[in-house]
CSV table of C-alpha atoms and ligand atoms in Angstrom, one decimal:
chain,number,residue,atom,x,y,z
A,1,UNK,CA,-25.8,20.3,-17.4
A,2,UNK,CA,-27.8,16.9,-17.3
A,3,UNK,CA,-27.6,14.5,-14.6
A,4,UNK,CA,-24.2,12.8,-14.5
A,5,UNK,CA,-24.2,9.0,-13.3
A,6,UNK,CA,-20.6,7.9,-11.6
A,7,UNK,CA,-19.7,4.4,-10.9
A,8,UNK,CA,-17.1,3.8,-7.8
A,9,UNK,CA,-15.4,1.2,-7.1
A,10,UNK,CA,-12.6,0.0,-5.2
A,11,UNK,CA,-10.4,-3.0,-5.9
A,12,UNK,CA,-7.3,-5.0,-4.5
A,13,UNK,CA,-6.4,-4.6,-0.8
A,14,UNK,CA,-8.4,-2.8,1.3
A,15,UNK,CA,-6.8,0.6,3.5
A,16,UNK,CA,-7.8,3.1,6.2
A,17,UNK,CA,-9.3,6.0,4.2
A,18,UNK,CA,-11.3,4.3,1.5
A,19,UNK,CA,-14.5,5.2,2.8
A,20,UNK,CA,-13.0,8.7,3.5
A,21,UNK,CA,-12.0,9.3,-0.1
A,22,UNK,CA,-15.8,7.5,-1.6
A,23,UNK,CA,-17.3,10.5,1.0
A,24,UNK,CA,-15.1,12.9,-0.5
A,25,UNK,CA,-16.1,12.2,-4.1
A,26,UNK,CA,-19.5,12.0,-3.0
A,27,UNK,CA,-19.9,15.0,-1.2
A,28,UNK,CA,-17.8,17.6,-3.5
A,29,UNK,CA,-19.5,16.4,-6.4
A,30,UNK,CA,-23.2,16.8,-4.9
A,31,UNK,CA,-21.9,20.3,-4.5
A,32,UNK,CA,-20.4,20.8,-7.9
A,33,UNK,CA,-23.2,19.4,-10.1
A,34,UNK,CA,-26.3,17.2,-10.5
A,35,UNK,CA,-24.8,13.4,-10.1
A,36,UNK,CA,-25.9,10.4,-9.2
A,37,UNK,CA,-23.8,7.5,-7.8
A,38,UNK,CA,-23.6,3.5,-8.6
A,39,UNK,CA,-21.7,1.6,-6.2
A,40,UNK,CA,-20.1,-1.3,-8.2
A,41,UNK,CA,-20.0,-4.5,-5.7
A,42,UNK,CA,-16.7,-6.8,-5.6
A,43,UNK,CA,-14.4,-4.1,-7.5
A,44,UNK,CA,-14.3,-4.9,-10.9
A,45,UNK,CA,-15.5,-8.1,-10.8
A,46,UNK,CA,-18.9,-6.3,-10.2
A,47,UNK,CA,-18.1,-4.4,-13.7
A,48,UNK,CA,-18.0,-7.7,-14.9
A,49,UNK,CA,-21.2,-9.5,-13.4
A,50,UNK,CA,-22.9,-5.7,-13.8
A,51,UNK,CA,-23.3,-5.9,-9.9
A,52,UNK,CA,-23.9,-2.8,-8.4
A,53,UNK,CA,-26.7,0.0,-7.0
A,54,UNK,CA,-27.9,3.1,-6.3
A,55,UNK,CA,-26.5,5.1,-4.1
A,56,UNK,CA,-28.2,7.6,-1.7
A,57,UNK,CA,-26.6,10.8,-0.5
A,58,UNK,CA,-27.8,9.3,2.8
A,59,UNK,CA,-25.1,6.2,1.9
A,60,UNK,CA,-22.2,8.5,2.4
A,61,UNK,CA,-22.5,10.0,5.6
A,62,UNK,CA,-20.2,7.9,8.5
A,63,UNK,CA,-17.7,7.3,6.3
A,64,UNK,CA,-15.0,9.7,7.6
A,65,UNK,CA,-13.8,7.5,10.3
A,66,UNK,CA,-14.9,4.2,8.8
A,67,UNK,CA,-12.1,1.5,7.9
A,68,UNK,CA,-11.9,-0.8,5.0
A,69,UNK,CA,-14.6,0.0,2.3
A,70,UNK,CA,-18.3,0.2,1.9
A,71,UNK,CA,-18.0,-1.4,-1.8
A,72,UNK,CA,-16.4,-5.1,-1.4
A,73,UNK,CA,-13.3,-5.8,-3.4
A,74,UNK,CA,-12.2,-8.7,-5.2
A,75,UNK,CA,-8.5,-8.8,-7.0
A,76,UNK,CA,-8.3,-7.1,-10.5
A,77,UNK,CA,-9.5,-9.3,-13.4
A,78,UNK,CA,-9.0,-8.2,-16.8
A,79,UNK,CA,-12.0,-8.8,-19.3
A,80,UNK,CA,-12.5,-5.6,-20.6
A,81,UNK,CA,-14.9,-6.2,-23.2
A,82,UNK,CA,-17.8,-7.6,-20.4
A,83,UNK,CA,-16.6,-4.1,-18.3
A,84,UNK,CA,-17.5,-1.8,-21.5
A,85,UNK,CA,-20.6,-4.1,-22.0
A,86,UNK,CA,-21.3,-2.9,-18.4
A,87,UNK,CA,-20.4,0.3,-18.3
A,88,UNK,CA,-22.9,1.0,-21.1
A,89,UNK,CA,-25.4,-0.7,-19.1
A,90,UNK,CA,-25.5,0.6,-16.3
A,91,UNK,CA,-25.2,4.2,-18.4
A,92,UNK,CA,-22.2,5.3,-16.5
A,93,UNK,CA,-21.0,8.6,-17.3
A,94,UNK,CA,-17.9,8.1,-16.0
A,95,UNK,CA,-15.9,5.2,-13.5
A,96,UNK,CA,-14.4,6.5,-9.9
A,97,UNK,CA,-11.8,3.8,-9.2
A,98,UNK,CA,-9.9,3.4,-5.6
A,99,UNK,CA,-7.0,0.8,-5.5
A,100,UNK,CA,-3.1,0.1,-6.1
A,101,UNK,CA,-1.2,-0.4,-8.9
A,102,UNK,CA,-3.1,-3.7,-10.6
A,103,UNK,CA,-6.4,-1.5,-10.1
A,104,UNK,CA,-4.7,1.3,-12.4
A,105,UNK,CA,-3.5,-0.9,-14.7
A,106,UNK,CA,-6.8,-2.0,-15.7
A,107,UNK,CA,-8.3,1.7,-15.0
A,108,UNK,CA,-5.8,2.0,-17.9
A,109,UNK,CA,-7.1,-0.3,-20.0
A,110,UNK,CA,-10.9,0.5,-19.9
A,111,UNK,CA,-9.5,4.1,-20.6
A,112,UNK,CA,-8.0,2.9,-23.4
A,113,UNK,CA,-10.8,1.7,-24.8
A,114,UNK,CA,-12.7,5.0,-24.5
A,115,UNK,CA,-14.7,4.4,-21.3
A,116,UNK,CA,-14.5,7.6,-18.6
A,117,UNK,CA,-12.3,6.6,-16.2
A,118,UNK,CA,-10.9,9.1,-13.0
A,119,UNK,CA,-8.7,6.5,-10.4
A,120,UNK,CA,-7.6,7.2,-6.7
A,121,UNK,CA,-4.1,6.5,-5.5
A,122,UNK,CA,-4.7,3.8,-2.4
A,123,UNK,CA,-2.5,1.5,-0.9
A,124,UNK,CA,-0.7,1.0,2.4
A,125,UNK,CA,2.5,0.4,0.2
A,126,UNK,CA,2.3,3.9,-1.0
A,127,UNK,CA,4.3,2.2,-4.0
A,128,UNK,CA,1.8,4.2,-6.7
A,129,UNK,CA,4.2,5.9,-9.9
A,130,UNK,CA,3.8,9.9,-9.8
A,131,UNK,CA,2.2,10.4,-6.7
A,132,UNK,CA,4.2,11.4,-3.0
A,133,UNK,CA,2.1,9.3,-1.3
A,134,UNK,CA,-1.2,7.3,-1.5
A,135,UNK,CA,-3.9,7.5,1.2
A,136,UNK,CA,-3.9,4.1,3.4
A,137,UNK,CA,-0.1,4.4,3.7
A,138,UNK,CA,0.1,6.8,6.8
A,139,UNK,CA,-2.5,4.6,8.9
A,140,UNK,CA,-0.2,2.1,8.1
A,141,UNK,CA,2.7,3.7,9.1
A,142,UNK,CA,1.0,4.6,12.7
A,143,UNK,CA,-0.1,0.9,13.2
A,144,UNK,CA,3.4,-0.5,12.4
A,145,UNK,CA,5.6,2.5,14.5
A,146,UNK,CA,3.1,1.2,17.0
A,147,UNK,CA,4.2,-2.2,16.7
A,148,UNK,CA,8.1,-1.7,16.6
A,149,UNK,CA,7.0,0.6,20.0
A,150,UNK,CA,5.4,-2.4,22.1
A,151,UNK,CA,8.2,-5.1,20.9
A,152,UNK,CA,10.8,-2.5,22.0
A,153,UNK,CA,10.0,-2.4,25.7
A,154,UNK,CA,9.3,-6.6,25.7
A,155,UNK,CA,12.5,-7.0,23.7
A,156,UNK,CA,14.3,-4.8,26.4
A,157,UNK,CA,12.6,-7.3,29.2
A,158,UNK,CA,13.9,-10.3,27.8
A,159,UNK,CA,17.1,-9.4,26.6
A,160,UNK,CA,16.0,-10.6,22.9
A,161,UNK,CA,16.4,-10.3,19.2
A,162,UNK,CA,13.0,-9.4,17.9
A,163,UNK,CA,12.0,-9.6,13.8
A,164,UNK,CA,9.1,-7.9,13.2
A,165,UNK,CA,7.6,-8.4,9.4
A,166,UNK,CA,5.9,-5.9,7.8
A,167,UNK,CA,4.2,-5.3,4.7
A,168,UNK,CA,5.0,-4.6,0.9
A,169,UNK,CA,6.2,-7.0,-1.3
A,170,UNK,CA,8.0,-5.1,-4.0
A,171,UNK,CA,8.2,-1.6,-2.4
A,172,UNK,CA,9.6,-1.3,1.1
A,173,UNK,CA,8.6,2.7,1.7
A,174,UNK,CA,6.5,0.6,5.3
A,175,UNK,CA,9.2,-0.6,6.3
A,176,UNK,CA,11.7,2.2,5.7
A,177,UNK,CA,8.9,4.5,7.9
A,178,UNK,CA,7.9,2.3,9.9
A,179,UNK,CA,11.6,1.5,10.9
A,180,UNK,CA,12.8,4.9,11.3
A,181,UNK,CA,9.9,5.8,13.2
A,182,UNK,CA,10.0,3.1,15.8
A,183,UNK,CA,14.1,3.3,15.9
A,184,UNK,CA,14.8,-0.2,14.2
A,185,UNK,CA,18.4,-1.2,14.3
A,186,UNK,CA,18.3,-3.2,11.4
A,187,UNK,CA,15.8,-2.4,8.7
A,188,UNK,CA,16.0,-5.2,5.4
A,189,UNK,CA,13.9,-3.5,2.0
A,190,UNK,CA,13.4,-5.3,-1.3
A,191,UNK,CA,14.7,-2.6,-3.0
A,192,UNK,CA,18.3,-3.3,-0.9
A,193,UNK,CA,19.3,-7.1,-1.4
A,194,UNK,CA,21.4,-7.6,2.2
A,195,UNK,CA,23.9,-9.7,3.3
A,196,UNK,CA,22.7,-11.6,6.4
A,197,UNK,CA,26.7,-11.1,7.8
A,198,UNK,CA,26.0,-7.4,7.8
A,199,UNK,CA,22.7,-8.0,10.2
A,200,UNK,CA,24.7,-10.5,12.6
A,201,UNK,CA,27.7,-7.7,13.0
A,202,UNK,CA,25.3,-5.0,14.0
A,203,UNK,CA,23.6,-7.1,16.7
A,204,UNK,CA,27.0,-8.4,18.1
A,205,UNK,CA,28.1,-4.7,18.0
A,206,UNK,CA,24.9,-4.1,20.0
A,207,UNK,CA,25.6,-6.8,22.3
A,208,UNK,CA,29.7,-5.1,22.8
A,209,UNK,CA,28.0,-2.2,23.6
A,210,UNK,CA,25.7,-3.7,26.2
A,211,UNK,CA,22.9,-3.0,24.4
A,212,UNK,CA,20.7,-6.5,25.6
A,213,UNK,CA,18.3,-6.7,22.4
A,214,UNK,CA,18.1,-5.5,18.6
A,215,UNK,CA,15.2,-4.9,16.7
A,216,UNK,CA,14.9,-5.8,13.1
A,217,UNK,CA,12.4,-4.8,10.7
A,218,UNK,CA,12.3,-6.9,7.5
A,219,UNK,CA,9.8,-6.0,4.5
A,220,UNK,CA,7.8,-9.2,3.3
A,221,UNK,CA,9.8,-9.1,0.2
A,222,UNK,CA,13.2,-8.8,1.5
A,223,UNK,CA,15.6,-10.8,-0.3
A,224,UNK,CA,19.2,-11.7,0.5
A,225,UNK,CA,22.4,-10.8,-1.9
A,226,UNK,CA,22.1,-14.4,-3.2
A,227,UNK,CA,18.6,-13.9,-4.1
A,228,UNK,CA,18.2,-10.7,-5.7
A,229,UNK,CA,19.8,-11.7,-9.2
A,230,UNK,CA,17.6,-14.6,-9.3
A,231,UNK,CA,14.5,-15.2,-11.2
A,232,UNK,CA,11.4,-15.4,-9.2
A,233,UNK,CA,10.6,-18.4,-10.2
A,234,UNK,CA,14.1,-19.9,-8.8
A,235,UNK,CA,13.6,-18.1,-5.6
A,236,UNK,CA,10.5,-19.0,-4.9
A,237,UNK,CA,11.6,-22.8,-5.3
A,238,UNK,CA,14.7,-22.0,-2.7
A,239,UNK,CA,12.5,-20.4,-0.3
A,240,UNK,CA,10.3,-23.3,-0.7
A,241,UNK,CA,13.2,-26.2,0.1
A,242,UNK,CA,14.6,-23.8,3.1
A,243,UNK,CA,10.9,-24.3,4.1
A,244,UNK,CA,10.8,-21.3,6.3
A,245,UNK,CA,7.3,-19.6,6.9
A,246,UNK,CA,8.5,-16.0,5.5
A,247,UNK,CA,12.0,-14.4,5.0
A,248,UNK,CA,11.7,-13.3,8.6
A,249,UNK,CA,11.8,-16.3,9.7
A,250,UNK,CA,14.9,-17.2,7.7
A,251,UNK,CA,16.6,-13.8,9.6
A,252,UNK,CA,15.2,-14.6,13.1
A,253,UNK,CA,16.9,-18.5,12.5
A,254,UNK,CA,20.2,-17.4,11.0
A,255,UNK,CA,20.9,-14.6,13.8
A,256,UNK,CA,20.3,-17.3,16.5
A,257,UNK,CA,22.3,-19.6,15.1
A,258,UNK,CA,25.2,-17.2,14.8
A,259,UNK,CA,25.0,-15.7,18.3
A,260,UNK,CA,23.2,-17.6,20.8
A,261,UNK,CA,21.0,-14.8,21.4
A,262,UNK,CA,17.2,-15.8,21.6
A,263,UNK,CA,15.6,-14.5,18.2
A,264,UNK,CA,11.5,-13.9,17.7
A,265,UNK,CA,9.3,-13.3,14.9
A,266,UNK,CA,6.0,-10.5,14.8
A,267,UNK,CA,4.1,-10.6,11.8
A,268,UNK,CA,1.5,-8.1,12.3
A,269,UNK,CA,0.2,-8.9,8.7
A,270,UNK,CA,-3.6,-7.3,8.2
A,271,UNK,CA,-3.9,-5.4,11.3
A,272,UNK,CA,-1.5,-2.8,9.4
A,273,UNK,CA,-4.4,-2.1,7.4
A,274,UNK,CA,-7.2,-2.6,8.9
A,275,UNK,CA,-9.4,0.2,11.6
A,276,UNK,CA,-10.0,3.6,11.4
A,277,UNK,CA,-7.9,6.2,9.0
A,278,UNK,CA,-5.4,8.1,10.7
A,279,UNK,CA,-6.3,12.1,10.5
A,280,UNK,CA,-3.6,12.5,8.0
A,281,UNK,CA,-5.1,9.9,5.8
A,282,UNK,CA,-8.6,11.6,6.8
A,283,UNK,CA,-7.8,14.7,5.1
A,284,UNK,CA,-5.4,13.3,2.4
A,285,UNK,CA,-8.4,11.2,1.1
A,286,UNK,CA,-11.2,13.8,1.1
A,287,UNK,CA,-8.5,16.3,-0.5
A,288,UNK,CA,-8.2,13.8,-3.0
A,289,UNK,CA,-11.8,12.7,-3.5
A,290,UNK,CA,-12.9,16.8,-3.4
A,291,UNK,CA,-10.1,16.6,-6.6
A,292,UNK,CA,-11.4,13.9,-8.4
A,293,UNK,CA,-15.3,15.8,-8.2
A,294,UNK,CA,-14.0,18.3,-10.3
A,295,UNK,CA,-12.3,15.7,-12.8
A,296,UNK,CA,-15.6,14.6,-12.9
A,297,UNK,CA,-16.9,18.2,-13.3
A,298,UNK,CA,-14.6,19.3,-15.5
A,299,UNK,CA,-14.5,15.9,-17.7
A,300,UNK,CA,-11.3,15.4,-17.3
A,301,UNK,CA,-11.1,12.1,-17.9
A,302,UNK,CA,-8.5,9.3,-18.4
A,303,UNK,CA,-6.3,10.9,-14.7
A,304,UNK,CA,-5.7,9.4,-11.8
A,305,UNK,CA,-5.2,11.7,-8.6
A,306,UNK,CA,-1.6,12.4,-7.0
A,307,UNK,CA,-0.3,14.3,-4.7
A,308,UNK,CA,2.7,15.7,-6.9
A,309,UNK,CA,5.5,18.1,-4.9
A,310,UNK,CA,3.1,19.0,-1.8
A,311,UNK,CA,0.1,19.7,-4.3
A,312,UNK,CA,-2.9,18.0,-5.1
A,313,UNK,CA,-3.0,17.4,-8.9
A,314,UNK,CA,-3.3,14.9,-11.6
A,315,UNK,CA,-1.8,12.2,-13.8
A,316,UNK,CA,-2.6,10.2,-16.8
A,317,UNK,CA,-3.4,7.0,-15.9
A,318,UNK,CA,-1.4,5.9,-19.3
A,319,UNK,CA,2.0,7.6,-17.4
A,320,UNK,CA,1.4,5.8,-14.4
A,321,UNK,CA,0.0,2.5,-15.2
A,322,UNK,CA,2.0,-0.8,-15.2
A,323,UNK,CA,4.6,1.3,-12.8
A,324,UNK,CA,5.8,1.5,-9.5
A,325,UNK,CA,7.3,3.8,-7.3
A,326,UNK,CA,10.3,1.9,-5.2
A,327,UNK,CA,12.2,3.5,-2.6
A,328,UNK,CA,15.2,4.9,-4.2
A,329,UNK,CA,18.7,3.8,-2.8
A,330,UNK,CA,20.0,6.7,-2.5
A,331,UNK,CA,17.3,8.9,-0.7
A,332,UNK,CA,17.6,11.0,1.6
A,333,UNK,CA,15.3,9.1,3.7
A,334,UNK,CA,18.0,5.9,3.3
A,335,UNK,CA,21.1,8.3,4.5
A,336,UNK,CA,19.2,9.7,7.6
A,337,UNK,CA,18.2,6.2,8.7
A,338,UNK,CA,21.8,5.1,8.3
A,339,UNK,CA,23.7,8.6,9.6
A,340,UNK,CA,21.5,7.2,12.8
A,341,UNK,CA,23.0,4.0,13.0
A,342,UNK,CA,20.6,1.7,11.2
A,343,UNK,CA,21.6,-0.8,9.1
A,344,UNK,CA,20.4,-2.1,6.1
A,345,UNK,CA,22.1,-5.0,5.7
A,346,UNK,CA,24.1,-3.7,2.8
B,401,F6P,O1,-0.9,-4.1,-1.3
B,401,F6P,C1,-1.3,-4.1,0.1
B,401,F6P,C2,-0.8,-5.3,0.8
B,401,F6P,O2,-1.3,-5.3,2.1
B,401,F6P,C3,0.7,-5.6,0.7
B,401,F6P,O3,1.4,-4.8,1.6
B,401,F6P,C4,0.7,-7.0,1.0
B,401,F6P,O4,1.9,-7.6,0.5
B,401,F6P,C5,-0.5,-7.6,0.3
B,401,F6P,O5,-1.4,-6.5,0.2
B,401,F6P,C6,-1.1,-8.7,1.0
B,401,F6P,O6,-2.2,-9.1,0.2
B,401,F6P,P1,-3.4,-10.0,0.7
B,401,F6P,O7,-4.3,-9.2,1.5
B,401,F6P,O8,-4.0,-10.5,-0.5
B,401,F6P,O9,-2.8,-11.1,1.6
């Protein structure tokens, strides 16, 4: 079999386990074959420019434990035609790509167009179609439960309402975790529009009950009832007159309003993805990376990786491009949370 030459890349936000997942590759496809690697600089904006170099085997090693990613990224731009130019270029045999749902979109794209393309499911928001869960999303979860922990005990000392904002925009699967695992009493998705009434009566219910604080977590895109059946476009201007920093904001004002109580926002914002990969997230992105070697191998091209019912497999990146995987409403996940008093807001 001639030498193969792969070009990786990463692209959107970076994650815990990147670097884990680029070793994996690396090293299960030194074993499986004779292969070279290109790092591609700035995601696919290097594809673009035709930024990129040689990689060493020597380049991989360290990367286990290492956080964000050894290849910068850049946000997804579309030109396709100066990416196939590239490609070519550089003689590419094939295109590793890490990243979230924009990233497999345009995976898609240059798949479409005939270019080998294998992509790797990463993102904190673990929002990726046809996967259980991406690699990033765990760390993330450990960093936030962490987060809910510490407020708890200060929020217990002061006697206050405490409104911690965590990430995902359109998929709230952080939160939900991240809520459940730190004991949130009030936890407010964007897949659930809620009704700020519903969050006041559980913290007055707390306070009946002598319970002295309530903790609420609120995903960055949370929306209220009123909300949700707009446009964005319209939201965006009403968020913009209420002039509130985020939507927790708006929750942390409206609950002090309506009972006295002292109310405080935490926005832990990139510190939920950034350090070292959990161990979970360890092993979940070298199983993964060993996976997409044989892709490679096997020239299977045109997949993404996914960890589908508990195994490791594959999907076309046509199936799961342009998609996203939401929390569904009626999970399981969304009963336990509320058979355990949490409320949604709905
Ligand atoms: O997709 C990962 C993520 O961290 C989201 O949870 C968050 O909404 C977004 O990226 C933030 O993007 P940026 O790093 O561009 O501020």
């Amino acid at each position: 079999m001639a030498k193969r030459r792969v070009g990786i890349l990463t692209s959107g936000g970076d994650c815990p386990g990147l670097n884990a997942a680029i070793r994996g590759v690396a090293y299960a496809s030194f074993n499986l074959m004779d292969v070279e690697f290109v790092g591609i600089n700035d995601g696919y904006k290097g594809l673009i420019d035709g930024t990129y170099q040689v990689m060493k085997p020597d380049d991989f090693t360290g990367l286990l434990t290492l956080g964000g990613t050894i290849v910068i990224e850049q946000d997804n731009i579309d030109k396709v035609a100066a990416m196939k130019k590239n490609y070519k270029n550089m003689k590419l045999d094939c295109l590793v790509t890490l990243g979230g749902n924009g990233t497999h979109k345009t995976a898609n794209l240059l798949s479409e167009e005939g270019l080998h393309v294998i992509g790797l499911p990463k993102t904190i928001d673990n929002d990726i179609f046809g996967t259980d869960v991406t690699f990033g999303f765990h760390s993330a979860v450990d960093i936030a439960t962490d987060v809910v922990d510490r407020i708890h005990t200060t929020a217990n000392s002061h006697g206050r309402v405490m409104v911690i904002e965590i990430m995902g925009n359109k998929a709230g699967w952080l939160t939900l975790y991240a809520g459940i695992g730190g004991g949130a009493d009030v936890i407010l998705l964007p897949e659930i529009p809620y009704d700020i009434d519903k969050v006041i009566e559980t913290v007055e219910k707390r306070t009946s009950k002598k319970r002295k604080f309530s903790i609420i977590c609120v995903a960055e895109g949370a929306m209220d009832l009123e909300e949700s059946v707009m446009k964005k476009k319209k939201r965006m201007e009403k968020r913009a007159a209420e002039n509130y920093t985020s939507v927790s904001y708006r929750v942390a004002d409206q609950i002090q309003k309506a009972t006295g109580m002292e109310a405080r926002v935490v926005v832990p914002g990139h510190y939920q993805r950034g350090g070292s990969p959990s161990a979970y997230d360890r092993v979940l992105a070298t199983q993964f990376g060993a996976y997409a070697a044989q892709l490679i191998k096997d020239e299977n091209y045109g997949n993404t990786v996914a960890m589908i019912d508990g195994s490791v497999g594959h999907n076309a990146l046509i199936d799961v491009a342009g998609k996203t995987k939401f929390v569904p409403v009626d999970s399981e996940m969304i009963r336990t949370a509320k058979m355990t008093g949490a409320c949604f807001g709905d």
